[in-house]
Amino acid sequence: MCGIIGYTGNNKAVPYLLEGLGRLEYRGYDSTGIATTQGNSINITKAKGRLSVLKSIIASKKQSTSTVGIGHTRWATHGEPSTVNSHPHLSRNGLFAVVHNGIIENYKELKSDLQKDGYVFRSDTDTEVIAHLLERNYDGDLVSTVSKTAKMLTGAYALCILCRDFPEKIVCTRLGSPLVVCTGDEGTFVSSDTLAISGHADKVFRPKAGEIILLAKDKVSFFNKALKEIFITPEKLTLKSTDTDKEGYEHYMLKEIMEQPEAVRSTLSHIIKNGRISFDSFSLTKQEAEAIRGIYIVACGSAYHVGVSGKYIIEKLTGIPTHTDIASEFRYRNPPVSKNDLCIIISQSGETADSIAAMKKVKEKGAKVLSLVNVEGSTISLSGDYVIHTKAGPEIAVATTKAYSCQLAVIYCLGVYFSSLLGILSEKEQSRLIEEILSLPETIEATIVATRSKAESLSELFTEKEHAYFIGRGTDYAAAMEGSLKLKEISYIHSEAYGAGELKHGTISLIEPGTMVVALMSDENVFTKTYSNVREVKARSARVLAVSTKKHEHEISSLDHCIIIPDCSSLTVPSAEIIPLQLLSYFTALKRSCDIDKPRNLAKSVTVE
Ligand code: M6R
């Protein structure tokens, strides 16, 4: 979590820092701060709360003319959100200012060692040790000082550092946390991601772990661990500044819900060409596909829910045993993964710490890893044996919507791809399924049109509720999990998802007259089974909102409330079913006046375990 940014150039630094922090707020937003150099002094402004608080403090002061600065937006790990704990942190004599994304695991040992030397700590953060260590290790050379300091740290970090003795420079390094360096006519930038800089630079460098980067206004120098200067070829930075606009929508979440047809279309256009499925950076031979003993899908949060759908879909199409795991659990058990298994890591950000750790574990066991990632150049995207990129574009709202839909679309493609390789599907069946997948953008579009206003009016049912339950079987169970997470994360209504058949093993005791139950009933295989479970909660006077396809309109319209999605194929129905659930959550949160794009306590990119 946390977002960091730095700028050095000929223009004023503060506007770039504030704009960049605004675009990085999705990474954390409980406090913010900036440091700029002016002559040989470092000026720091920081504040608890959203960026708007920092902006108003800065607006009330004399405008800074500094052309060099660093900034930070925080998601607290060590120390509560407060002004004193917010970054940048200064070294004892104010020689260094540091912003940090990550966690220093050995900070307690380092802190007590520094305290023995008389260093007094102002904050409760792990980051402050870095500032003091830099000062203690300072030898007049920025690169060697940072190198020596970095060698003392264990954990994960991306660091941007200012030094009073070199007021025009910024020095950076990273290990385990992301950092990009971008250059262009406006100057030299460094940030946690390219989004923060889009529109201001046209080249991007992606430093490797352990490298040290020295930024000057018109030059960037990279040094390897041996402090030898190395030369890196930049990539073209293709993001435009408009990629981060709300384009008239009140919230990014609604904008991103509406972008789903296009995002899925773009994702599929890279995978299905001339009616055949082929991935740019992933392919297997028939023999390799036949040798797969099992598939492990590992992910967190919504990406895990895609994996739950994936288990049903891939097993049904291929017969390959498919296991879906939460990365934070998977990484600490001893899963029986072997070189004959394929592991699929799903992640929007590509920086989720638990998913990265799970990936390492799988690789140690010799299995091949396929990364399914939205952010190109992210750690997970670069570390797999194979990678498939979803083309959702930047997703800014903390609650994922369009990345989820793109991941689901890729899962369908993978199921059909494996099944075709294994010779399970005939050419004709294969073409039919590919046609169904290709019609996804229209299906999603039609579902948005068909369900938006109903979801908006039904959201009224939830606004005063304290609890809600989502039930379903098969892929409906995965949708129930995702619908429930969407509702709770942005509207703060307590909500749980259950396999519909599991209710009677305990949870049904919570059903009282008026309890809201959202029943997902689009998985054709289990419709009648879920219907029986709905009757059971109805018999206990629950208030049921059922979601199903047009085909079942007649059966479900006798329930308290229903949302009808267009008829679509059994393969792709999870993509349609999730739409009204996203909209329902959005409108519920809107009516409850919640901070939809930045829900409390959360961050978009979860880079701590
Ligand atoms: O970036 P990732 O896809 O790895 O993130 C995983 C989860 O943190 C994420 O899906 C989270 O659950 C969403 N905010 C839910 O909307």
Coordinates of C-alpha atoms and ligand atoms in Angstrom, one line a residue:
M1 CA 0.0 0.0 0.0
C2 CA 1.0 3.7 0.0
G3 CA 1.8 5.6 -3.1
I4 CA 5.0 7.6 -3.6
I5 CA 6.0 10.2 -6.2
G6 CA 9.0 12.4 -7.0
Y7 CA 9.7 15.1 -9.5
T8 CA 12.8 17.1 -10.5
G9 CA 12.8 19.4 -13.5
N10 CA 12.5 23.0 -14.6
N11 CA 8.9 23.5 -13.5
K12 CA 7.4 23.9 -10.1
A13 CA 7.3 20.6 -8.3
V14 CA 4.3 21.0 -6.0
P15 CA 1.5 20.8 -8.7
Y16 CA 3.0 17.6 -10.1
L17 CA 3.3 16.1 -6.7
L18 CA -0.3 17.0 -5.7
E19 CA -1.7 15.8 -9.0
G20 CA 0.3 12.5 -8.8
L21 CA -0.8 12.0 -5.2
G22 CA -4.4 12.4 -6.3
R23 CA -3.9 9.6 -8.8
L24 CA -2.1 7.5 -6.3
E25 CA -4.7 7.9 -3.5
Y26 CA -6.2 4.5 -4.5
R27 CA -3.1 3.0 -2.8
G28 CA -3.9 4.5 0.6
Y29 CA -5.5 7.7 1.8
D30 CA -5.3 8.1 5.5
S31 CA -2.6 10.8 5.4
T32 CA -0.4 12.6 2.9
G33 CA 2.7 14.7 2.7
I34 CA 5.3 16.3 0.5
A35 CA 8.9 17.5 0.8
T36 CA 10.6 20.0 -1.5
T37 CA 14.1 21.4 -1.6
Q38 CA 14.7 25.1 -1.6
G39 CA 18.4 26.1 -1.7
N40 CA 19.9 23.9 0.9
S41 CA 16.8 23.3 3.0
I42 CA 14.1 20.7 2.9
N43 CA 10.5 21.9 3.5
I44 CA 7.9 19.4 4.6
T45 CA 4.2 19.7 4.7
K46 CA 2.1 16.8 5.9
A47 CA -1.4 16.1 7.2
K48 CA -3.6 13.4 8.5
G49 CA -6.6 12.7 6.3
R50 CA -7.3 12.9 2.6
L51 CA -5.2 14.8 0.1
S52 CA -7.7 17.6 0.2
V53 CA -6.5 18.5 3.7
L54 CA -2.9 18.7 2.5
K55 CA -4.0 20.8 -0.4
S56 CA -5.8 23.3 1.7
I57 CA -2.7 23.7 4.0
I58 CA -0.5 24.2 1.0
A59 CA -2.9 26.7 -0.5
S60 CA -2.9 28.7 2.7
K61 CA 0.9 29.1 2.6
K62 CA 3.2 31.1 0.3
Q63 CA 3.5 29.3 -3.0
S64 CA 6.6 27.1 -3.3
T65 CA 8.8 27.8 -6.3
S66 CA 10.8 24.6 -5.7
T67 CA 11.5 22.4 -8.7
V68 CA 12.3 19.2 -6.8
G69 CA 10.2 17.3 -4.4
I70 CA 8.8 14.0 -3.2
G71 CA 5.3 13.0 -2.0
H72 CA 3.5 10.2 -0.2
T73 CA -0.1 9.0 0.3
R74 CA -0.3 6.5 3.2
W75 CA -2.2 3.4 4.2
A76 CA -1.1 3.0 7.8
T77 CA 0.8 -0.2 8.8
H78 CA 3.1 0.9 11.7
G79 CA 1.6 3.7 13.7
E80 CA -1.9 5.2 13.5
P81 CA -2.9 7.6 10.8
S82 CA -1.6 10.9 12.2
T83 CA 0.4 13.9 11.0
V84 CA 3.5 12.8 12.8
N85 CA 3.3 9.3 11.3
S86 CA 2.7 10.5 7.8
H87 CA 5.6 10.7 5.4
P88 CA 8.0 12.2 4.4
H89 CA 10.2 11.4 7.4
L90 CA 13.2 13.5 8.2
S91 CA 16.6 12.3 9.6
R92 CA 17.8 13.6 12.9
N93 CA 19.5 16.7 11.6
G94 CA 17.2 17.1 8.7
L95 CA 19.8 16.0 6.1
F96 CA 17.5 13.4 4.5
A97 CA 13.8 13.2 3.8
V98 CA 12.3 9.9 2.9
V99 CA 9.0 8.5 1.5
H100 CA 8.5 4.8 1.6
N101 CA 6.1 2.2 0.3
G102 CA 6.4 -1.2 2.0
I103 CA 7.3 -2.6 5.3
I104 CA 10.7 -2.8 7.1
E105 CA 10.5 -6.1 8.9
N106 CA 13.7 -5.6 11.0
Y107 CA 12.8 -2.0 12.0
K108 CA 12.7 -2.8 15.8
E109 CA 16.3 -4.1 15.9
L110 CA 17.4 -1.1 13.7
K111 CA 15.5 1.3 15.9
S112 CA 17.0 0.1 19.2
D113 CA 20.4 0.2 17.6
L114 CA 19.9 3.8 16.5
Q115 CA 18.4 4.7 19.9
K116 CA 21.6 3.4 21.5
D117 CA 23.4 6.0 19.4
G118 CA 21.2 8.7 20.7
Y119 CA 18.7 8.9 17.8
V120 CA 15.3 10.1 19.1
F121 CA 12.3 8.9 17.2
R122 CA 9.4 11.2 16.5
S123 CA 7.0 8.8 14.9
D124 CA 5.8 5.2 15.4
T125 CA 6.7 4.2 11.8
D126 CA 9.2 1.7 10.5
T127 CA 10.2 4.3 7.8
E128 CA 11.8 6.7 10.3
V129 CA 14.6 4.2 10.8
I130 CA 15.6 4.6 7.1
A131 CA 15.9 8.4 7.4
H132 CA 18.2 8.1 10.5
L133 CA 20.2 5.2 8.9
L134 CA 20.8 7.3 5.8
E135 CA 22.2 10.1 8.0
R136 CA 24.4 7.7 10.0
N137 CA 25.7 6.0 6.9
Y138 CA 26.2 9.2 4.9
D139 CA 29.6 9.4 3.2
G140 CA 29.0 12.3 0.9
D141 CA 27.9 10.1 -2.0
L142 CA 24.2 9.5 -2.5
V143 CA 24.4 6.2 -4.3
S144 CA 26.8 4.5 -1.9
T145 CA 24.9 5.9 1.2
V146 CA 21.6 4.5 -0.1
S147 CA 23.3 1.2 -1.1
K148 CA 24.8 0.8 2.4
T149 CA 21.5 1.6 4.0
A150 CA 19.4 -0.6 1.8
K151 CA 21.6 -3.6 2.6
M152 CA 20.6 -3.2 6.3
L153 CA 16.9 -3.4 5.6
T154 CA 14.8 -6.5 5.3
G155 CA 11.3 -6.4 4.1
A156 CA 9.8 -4.6 1.1
Y157 CA 10.4 -1.1 0.1
A158 CA 10.3 1.5 -2.6
L159 CA 12.1 4.6 -1.5
C160 CA 12.4 8.2 -2.7
I161 CA 14.9 10.3 -0.9
L162 CA 15.9 13.9 -0.8
C163 CA 19.3 15.1 0.6
R164 CA 20.0 18.7 1.6
D165 CA 23.5 18.5 0.1
F166 CA 22.1 17.6 -3.4
P167 CA 19.0 19.8 -3.6
E168 CA 18.4 19.1 -7.3
K169 CA 18.5 15.3 -7.0
I170 CA 16.3 12.5 -5.9
V171 CA 17.7 9.1 -5.1
C172 CA 15.6 6.0 -5.1
T173 CA 15.7 2.2 -4.7
R174 CA 13.3 -0.7 -4.5
L175 CA 12.9 -4.2 -3.3
G176 CA 9.6 -6.0 -3.4
S177 CA 7.5 -2.8 -3.9
P178 CA 6.9 -1.2 -7.3
L179 CA 8.7 1.9 -8.6
V180 CA 8.8 3.4 -12.1
V181 CA 10.9 6.2 -13.4
C182 CA 9.5 8.3 -16.3
T183 CA 11.1 11.0 -18.3
G184 CA 9.9 13.6 -20.9
D185 CA 10.2 17.2 -21.8
E186 CA 8.7 18.3 -18.5
G187 CA 11.3 16.7 -16.3
T188 CA 12.1 13.5 -14.5
F189 CA 9.6 11.6 -12.4
V190 CA 9.5 8.6 -10.1
S191 CA 6.4 7.0 -8.8
S192 CA 4.7 3.8 -7.6
D193 CA 3.0 3.5 -11.0
T194 CA 2.8 5.2 -14.3
L195 CA -0.8 6.4 -13.8
A196 CA 0.5 9.1 -11.5
I197 CA 2.7 10.5 -14.2
S198 CA 0.6 9.9 -17.4
G199 CA 0.4 12.9 -19.6
H200 CA 3.7 14.4 -18.4
A201 CA 6.3 11.9 -19.7
D202 CA 6.7 9.6 -22.6
K203 CA 9.3 7.1 -21.5
V204 CA 9.2 4.7 -18.6
F205 CA 12.0 2.8 -17.0
R206 CA 11.2 -0.1 -14.6
P207 CA 14.1 -0.5 -12.2
K208 CA 14.9 -4.0 -10.9
A209 CA 15.1 -5.0 -7.2
G210 CA 18.3 -3.6 -5.6
E211 CA 19.1 -1.1 -8.3
I212 CA 19.8 2.5 -7.2
I213 CA 18.5 5.3 -9.3
L214 CA 19.7 8.9 -9.3
L215 CA 17.3 11.4 -10.8
A216 CA 18.4 14.8 -12.0
K217 CA 16.2 17.2 -13.9
D218 CA 17.5 16.1 -17.3
K219 CA 19.2 12.8 -16.6
V220 CA 18.5 9.5 -14.9
S221 CA 21.4 7.2 -13.8
F222 CA 20.9 3.6 -12.8
F223 CA 23.4 1.6 -10.6
N224 CA 23.5 -2.1 -9.9
K225 CA 24.1 -3.7 -6.6
A226 CA 27.9 -3.4 -7.2
L227 CA 27.3 0.4 -7.7
K228 CA 28.4 0.1 -11.3
E229 CA 26.4 2.4 -13.6
I230 CA 24.1 0.4 -16.0
F231 CA 22.1 1.4 -19.0
I232 CA 18.5 0.5 -19.3
T233 CA 16.4 0.9 -22.4
P234 CA 13.1 2.7 -21.6
E235 CA 9.7 1.6 -22.8
K236 CA 7.2 4.0 -24.4
L237 CA 4.7 5.4 -21.9
T238 CA 1.4 5.0 -23.6
L239 CA -1.0 6.1 -20.9
K240 CA -2.8 9.4 -21.5
S241 CA -3.8 11.8 -18.8
T242 CA -7.5 11.3 -19.8
D243 CA -7.2 7.7 -18.6
T244 CA -7.6 8.9 -15.1
D245 CA -10.6 11.3 -15.8
K246 CA -14.0 10.6 -14.4
E247 CA -15.5 11.7 -17.7
G248 CA -18.5 13.2 -16.1
Y249 CA -19.4 10.4 -13.8
E250 CA -19.8 11.1 -10.1
H251 CA -17.6 8.2 -9.2
Y252 CA -14.9 6.1 -10.8
M253 CA -16.8 3.0 -9.8
L254 CA -19.8 3.9 -11.9
K255 CA -17.6 4.9 -14.8
E256 CA -15.8 1.6 -14.6
I257 CA -19.0 -0.4 -14.4
M258 CA -20.1 1.3 -17.6
E259 CA -16.7 0.7 -19.2
Q260 CA -17.1 -3.1 -18.9
P261 CA -18.3 -3.9 -22.4
E262 CA -15.4 -2.0 -23.9
A263 CA -12.8 -3.4 -21.4
V264 CA -13.9 -7.0 -22.1
R265 CA -14.0 -6.3 -25.9
S266 CA -10.4 -5.1 -25.7
T267 CA -9.3 -8.0 -23.6
L268 CA -10.9 -10.5 -26.0
S269 CA -9.5 -8.8 -29.1
H270 CA -6.0 -9.8 -27.9
I271 CA -7.0 -13.4 -27.4
I272 CA -9.5 -14.4 -30.0
K273 CA -8.2 -13.9 -33.5
N274 CA -9.9 -15.3 -36.6
G275 CA -12.2 -17.3 -34.5
R276 CA -9.4 -19.1 -32.6
I277 CA -8.1 -18.6 -29.1
S278 CA -4.4 -17.9 -28.9
F279 CA -2.6 -16.0 -26.1
D280 CA 0.4 -13.7 -26.8
S281 CA 2.6 -15.0 -24.0
F282 CA 1.1 -18.4 -23.2
S283 CA 0.8 -21.5 -25.2
L284 CA 0.9 -25.3 -24.5
T285 CA 1.3 -28.3 -26.7
K286 CA -1.3 -31.1 -26.6
Q287 CA 1.3 -33.2 -24.7
E288 CA 1.9 -30.4 -22.2
A289 CA -1.8 -30.0 -21.7
E290 CA -2.3 -33.7 -21.2
A291 CA 0.5 -33.7 -18.6
I292 CA -1.2 -31.2 -16.4
R293 CA -2.2 -33.0 -13.2
G294 CA -4.1 -30.2 -11.6
I295 CA -4.7 -26.5 -11.8
Y296 CA -4.3 -24.2 -8.8
I297 CA -5.9 -20.8 -9.0
V298 CA -4.5 -18.5 -6.3
A299 CA -5.7 -14.9 -5.7
C300 CA -7.2 -12.5 -3.1
G301 CA -10.5 -10.8 -2.8
S302 CA -12.5 -10.4 -6.0
A303 CA -9.7 -12.0 -8.0
Y304 CA -10.2 -15.1 -5.8
H305 CA -13.9 -15.0 -6.6
V306 CA -13.0 -15.1 -10.3
G307 CA -10.9 -18.2 -9.3
V308 CA -14.0 -19.8 -7.7
S309 CA -15.9 -19.4 -10.9
G310 CA -12.8 -20.7 -12.7
K311 CA -12.9 -23.9 -10.7
Y312 CA -16.4 -24.7 -11.8
I313 CA -15.8 -23.6 -15.4
I314 CA -12.4 -25.2 -16.0
E315 CA -13.3 -28.5 -14.3
K316 CA -16.6 -28.7 -16.3
L317 CA -14.9 -28.0 -19.6
T318 CA -11.7 -30.0 -19.1
G319 CA -12.1 -32.5 -16.3
I320 CA -8.7 -31.3 -14.8
P321 CA -9.0 -31.1 -11.0
T322 CA -8.9 -27.3 -10.3
H323 CA -8.3 -26.0 -6.8
T324 CA -8.9 -22.4 -5.9
D325 CA -7.1 -20.8 -2.9
I326 CA -6.9 -17.6 -1.1
A327 CA -3.3 -16.5 -1.5
S328 CA -2.8 -15.5 2.2
E329 CA -3.7 -19.1 3.3
F330 CA -2.0 -20.9 0.4
R331 CA 1.3 -19.3 1.1
Y332 CA 1.5 -20.6 4.7
R333 CA 0.4 -24.2 4.1
N334 CA 2.2 -26.9 2.3
P335 CA 0.1 -27.4 -0.9
P336 CA 0.9 -30.5 -2.7
V337 CA 1.9 -28.7 -5.9
S338 CA 4.3 -30.3 -8.2
K339 CA 5.9 -29.7 -11.6
N340 CA 2.9 -31.4 -13.2
D341 CA 0.6 -28.7 -12.0
L342 CA -0.2 -25.3 -13.5
C343 CA -0.8 -22.4 -11.2
I344 CA -2.8 -19.4 -12.3
I345 CA -2.3 -16.2 -10.2
I346 CA -5.0 -13.7 -10.8
S347 CA -4.5 -10.0 -9.8
Q348 CA -5.7 -6.7 -11.1
S349 CA -2.8 -4.7 -9.6
G350 CA -0.1 -7.4 -10.0
E351 CA 1.3 -6.1 -6.7
T352 CA -0.7 -8.0 -4.1
A353 CA 1.8 -9.2 -1.5
D354 CA 0.1 -12.4 -0.6
S355 CA -0.3 -13.4 -4.3
I356 CA 3.4 -12.6 -5.0
A357 CA 4.4 -14.8 -2.0
A358 CA 2.1 -17.6 -3.2
M359 CA 3.6 -17.4 -6.6
K360 CA 7.1 -17.8 -5.2
K361 CA 6.0 -20.8 -3.2
V362 CA 4.6 -22.5 -6.3
K363 CA 7.7 -21.8 -8.3
E364 CA 9.9 -23.3 -5.6
K365 CA 7.8 -26.5 -6.0
G366 CA 8.6 -26.5 -9.7
A367 CA 5.1 -25.8 -11.0
K368 CA 4.7 -23.4 -13.9
V369 CA 2.9 -20.1 -13.2
L370 CA 0.5 -18.3 -15.5
S371 CA -0.1 -14.7 -14.4
L372 CA -3.4 -13.2 -15.2
V373 CA -2.9 -9.5 -14.6
N374 CA -4.3 -6.1 -15.5
V375 CA -1.3 -3.8 -14.8
E376 CA 1.4 -4.5 -17.3
G377 CA 5.0 -4.3 -15.9
S378 CA 3.7 -5.1 -12.4
T379 CA 5.6 -7.7 -10.2
I380 CA 3.2 -10.6 -10.9
S381 CA 3.0 -9.7 -14.6
L382 CA 6.8 -9.9 -14.8
S383 CA 7.4 -12.9 -12.6
G384 CA 5.3 -15.7 -14.1
D385 CA 6.4 -18.3 -16.6
Y386 CA 3.5 -17.1 -18.8
V387 CA 1.4 -14.0 -18.7
I388 CA -2.0 -13.0 -20.0
H389 CA -2.9 -9.3 -19.6
T390 CA -6.5 -8.2 -19.2
K391 CA -7.0 -4.9 -21.0
A392 CA -9.3 -3.2 -18.5
G393 CA -7.2 -0.1 -18.6
P394 CA -6.6 1.8 -15.3
E395 CA -9.0 0.8 -12.6
I396 CA -9.2 3.5 -10.0
A397 CA -12.2 2.7 -7.7
V398 CA -11.1 0.5 -4.9
A399 CA -14.0 -1.8 -5.6
T400 CA -13.1 -3.8 -8.7
T401 CA -15.6 -4.1 -11.5
K402 CA -14.1 -4.0 -15.0
A403 CA -11.0 -5.9 -14.1
Y404 CA -13.2 -8.6 -12.6
S405 CA -15.2 -8.9 -15.7
C406 CA -12.1 -9.1 -17.9
Q407 CA -10.6 -11.8 -15.7
L408 CA -13.8 -13.8 -16.0
A409 CA -13.7 -13.5 -19.8
V410 CA -10.1 -14.8 -19.8
I411 CA -11.1 -17.7 -17.6
Y412 CA -13.7 -18.8 -20.2
C413 CA -11.1 -18.5 -22.9
L414 CA -8.7 -20.7 -20.8
G415 CA -11.3 -23.3 -20.3
V416 CA -12.1 -23.6 -24.0
Y417 CA -8.4 -23.5 -24.9
F418 CA -7.4 -26.4 -22.5
S419 CA -10.5 -28.3 -23.5
S420 CA -9.7 -27.9 -27.2
L421 CA -6.1 -28.9 -26.7
L422 CA -7.2 -32.0 -24.8
G423 CA -9.5 -33.0 -27.7
I424 CA -12.6 -32.8 -25.5
L425 CA -14.3 -30.3 -27.6
S426 CA -15.1 -30.9 -31.3
E427 CA -14.3 -28.1 -33.7
K428 CA -18.0 -27.3 -33.8
E429 CA -18.4 -27.0 -30.1
Q430 CA -15.3 -25.0 -29.8
S431 CA -16.6 -22.5 -32.4
R432 CA -19.9 -22.3 -30.6
L433 CA -18.3 -21.5 -27.3
I434 CA -15.9 -18.9 -28.9
E435 CA -19.0 -17.2 -30.5
E436 CA -20.6 -17.1 -27.0
I437 CA -17.5 -15.6 -25.5
L438 CA -17.3 -13.0 -28.4
S439 CA -20.8 -11.9 -27.6
L440 CA -19.8 -11.0 -24.0
P441 CA -19.5 -7.2 -24.6
E442 CA -23.0 -7.1 -26.0
T443 CA -24.3 -9.3 -23.2
I444 CA -22.8 -7.1 -20.6
E445 CA -24.1 -4.0 -22.3
A446 CA -27.6 -5.4 -22.5
T447 CA -27.5 -6.4 -18.9
I448 CA -26.4 -2.9 -17.8
V449 CA -29.3 -1.5 -19.7
A450 CA -31.8 -4.1 -18.5
T451 CA -30.9 -3.9 -14.8
R452 CA -29.6 -0.4 -13.9
S453 CA -32.8 1.3 -12.9
K454 CA -34.1 -1.8 -11.1
A455 CA -30.9 -2.1 -9.2
E456 CA -31.1 1.6 -8.3
S457 CA -34.7 1.3 -7.0
L458 CA -34.1 -2.0 -5.2
S459 CA -31.1 -0.5 -3.4
E460 CA -33.6 1.2 -1.2
L461 CA -34.3 -2.1 0.5
F462 CA -30.7 -2.3 1.7
T463 CA -30.0 1.2 2.9
E464 CA -31.4 0.8 6.4
K465 CA -30.3 -2.8 6.8
E466 CA -27.5 -4.0 9.0
H467 CA -27.1 -7.4 7.5
A468 CA -27.6 -9.1 4.1
Y469 CA -27.0 -12.7 2.9
F470 CA -26.1 -13.7 -0.6
I471 CA -26.7 -17.3 -1.6
G472 CA -26.1 -19.4 -4.7
R473 CA -24.7 -22.7 -5.9
G474 CA -22.1 -23.4 -8.6
T475 CA -21.0 -20.3 -10.4
D476 CA -23.9 -18.5 -8.6
Y477 CA -22.0 -19.2 -5.4
A478 CA -18.9 -17.3 -6.8
A479 CA -21.3 -14.5 -7.8
A480 CA -22.8 -14.5 -4.3
M481 CA -19.3 -14.1 -2.8
E482 CA -18.4 -11.2 -5.2
G483 CA -21.8 -9.5 -4.7
S484 CA -21.5 -9.7 -1.0
L485 CA -18.0 -8.3 -1.0
K486 CA -19.0 -5.5 -3.2
L487 CA -21.9 -4.5 -0.9
K488 CA -19.9 -4.7 2.3
E489 CA -16.8 -3.0 1.1
I490 CA -18.4 0.2 -0.2
S491 CA -21.7 0.5 1.9
Y492 CA -20.4 -1.0 5.2
I493 CA -23.5 -3.2 5.5
H494 CA -22.5 -6.5 7.1
S495 CA -23.0 -9.1 4.4
E496 CA -22.1 -12.8 4.0
A497 CA -22.1 -15.2 1.1
Y498 CA -23.1 -18.9 1.5
G499 CA -23.4 -21.8 -0.7
A500 CA -27.2 -22.0 -0.8
G501 CA -27.2 -25.7 0.3
E502 CA -25.0 -24.8 3.2
L503 CA -27.4 -22.5 4.9
K504 CA -29.2 -25.2 6.8
H505 CA -26.0 -26.2 8.5
G506 CA -26.0 -23.2 10.7
T507 CA -26.5 -19.9 9.0
I508 CA -30.3 -20.3 8.6
S509 CA -30.6 -19.6 12.3
L510 CA -29.8 -16.0 11.5
I511 CA -32.8 -15.6 9.2
E512 CA -35.5 -13.5 10.8
P513 CA -38.6 -11.8 9.4
G514 CA -37.3 -9.2 7.0
T515 CA -33.7 -10.4 6.7
M516 CA -32.4 -9.5 3.2
V517 CA -31.4 -12.6 1.2
V518 CA -30.1 -12.1 -2.3
A519 CA -30.5 -15.4 -4.2
L520 CA -28.4 -15.9 -7.3
M521 CA -30.2 -18.3 -9.6
S522 CA -28.6 -18.1 -13.0
D523 CA -26.6 -21.3 -13.0
E524 CA -28.9 -23.6 -15.0
N525 CA -27.5 -26.8 -13.5
V526 CA -28.7 -26.0 -10.0
F527 CA -31.7 -23.6 -10.4
T528 CA -34.2 -26.0 -8.9
K529 CA -31.9 -26.8 -6.0
T530 CA -31.3 -23.1 -5.2
Y531 CA -35.0 -22.5 -5.5
S532 CA -35.7 -25.1 -2.8
N533 CA -33.2 -23.2 -0.5
V534 CA -35.0 -19.9 -1.3
R535 CA -38.3 -21.6 -0.2
E536 CA -36.6 -22.5 3.1
V537 CA -35.6 -18.9 3.8
K538 CA -39.0 -17.6 2.6
A539 CA -40.6 -20.0 5.1
R540 CA -38.7 -18.1 7.8
S541 CA -40.0 -14.8 6.4
A542 CA -36.8 -13.6 4.8
R543 CA -37.1 -10.9 2.2
V544 CA -35.7 -12.4 -1.0
L545 CA -34.3 -10.6 -4.0
A546 CA -33.7 -13.2 -6.7
V547 CA -31.5 -12.7 -9.7
S548 CA -31.9 -15.0 -12.7
T549 CA -32.2 -15.1 -16.4
K550 CA -35.3 -14.2 -18.5
K551 CA -36.0 -17.9 -18.9
H552 CA -36.9 -18.1 -15.2
E553 CA -38.8 -14.9 -15.0
H554 CA -42.0 -16.7 -14.3
E555 CA -40.7 -18.7 -11.4
I556 CA -38.8 -16.0 -9.7
S557 CA -41.3 -13.2 -10.1
S558 CA -43.5 -14.7 -7.4
L559 CA -40.6 -14.0 -4.9
D560 CA -40.5 -10.6 -3.0
H561 CA -38.2 -8.9 -5.6
C562 CA -36.4 -10.0 -8.7
I563 CA -33.9 -8.7 -11.2
I564 CA -34.0 -10.4 -14.6
I565 CA -30.8 -10.6 -16.7
P566 CA -30.9 -11.3 -20.4
D567 CA -30.8 -15.0 -21.4
C568 CA -27.2 -15.9 -22.2
S569 CA -25.1 -19.0 -22.5
S570 CA -24.4 -21.2 -19.5
L571 CA -20.7 -20.5 -20.0
T572 CA -20.9 -16.7 -19.9
V573 CA -23.8 -16.1 -17.5
P574 CA -21.5 -15.3 -14.6
S575 CA -20.5 -12.1 -16.5
A576 CA -24.1 -11.0 -16.8
E577 CA -25.1 -11.9 -13.3
I578 CA -22.5 -9.8 -11.6
I579 CA -23.6 -6.6 -13.3
P580 CA -26.8 -6.0 -11.2
L581 CA -24.9 -6.9 -8.0
Q582 CA -22.3 -4.2 -8.8
L583 CA -25.0 -1.7 -9.5
L584 CA -27.0 -2.6 -6.4
S585 CA -23.9 -2.1 -4.2
Y586 CA -23.1 1.2 -6.0
F587 CA -26.6 2.7 -5.5
T588 CA -26.8 1.4 -1.9
A589 CA -23.5 3.0 -1.0
L590 CA -24.6 6.2 -2.8
K591 CA -27.8 6.4 -0.8
R592 CA -25.9 5.8 2.4
S593 CA -23.5 8.7 1.4
C594 CA -20.5 6.5 1.6
D595 CA -17.1 7.3 0.1
I596 CA -17.6 5.0 -2.8
D597 CA -14.3 5.2 -4.6
K598 CA -12.3 5.2 -1.4
P599 CA -14.0 3.1 1.2
R600 CA -12.6 3.4 4.7
N601 CA -9.6 1.3 5.8
L602 CA -9.0 0.0 2.3
A603 CA -6.5 0.5 -0.5
K604 CA -6.6 -0.6 -4.1
S605 CA -3.3 -2.2 -4.2
V606 CA -2.6 -4.4 -1.1
T607 CA 1.2 -4.6 -1.0
V608 CA 1.4 -5.7 2.6
E609 CA 0.5 -9.1 3.9
Ligands
M6R1 O1 -4.9 -6.3 -7.2 P1 -5.5 -7.6 -6.9 O2 -6.5 -8.1 -7.9 O3 -4.5 -8.7 -6.6 O4 -6.3 -7.3 -5.6 C1 -7.0 -8.3 -4.9 C2 -8.0 -7.8 -3.9 O5 -7.4 -6.9 -3.0 C3 -9.1 -7.0 -4.6 O6 -9.8 -7.8 -5.6 C4 -10.1 -6.5 -3.6 O7 -10.8 -7.6 -3.0 C5 -11.1 -5.6 -4.3 N1 -10.9 -4.2 -3.8 C6 -12.5 -5.9 -4.1 O8 -13.4 -5.0 -4.8

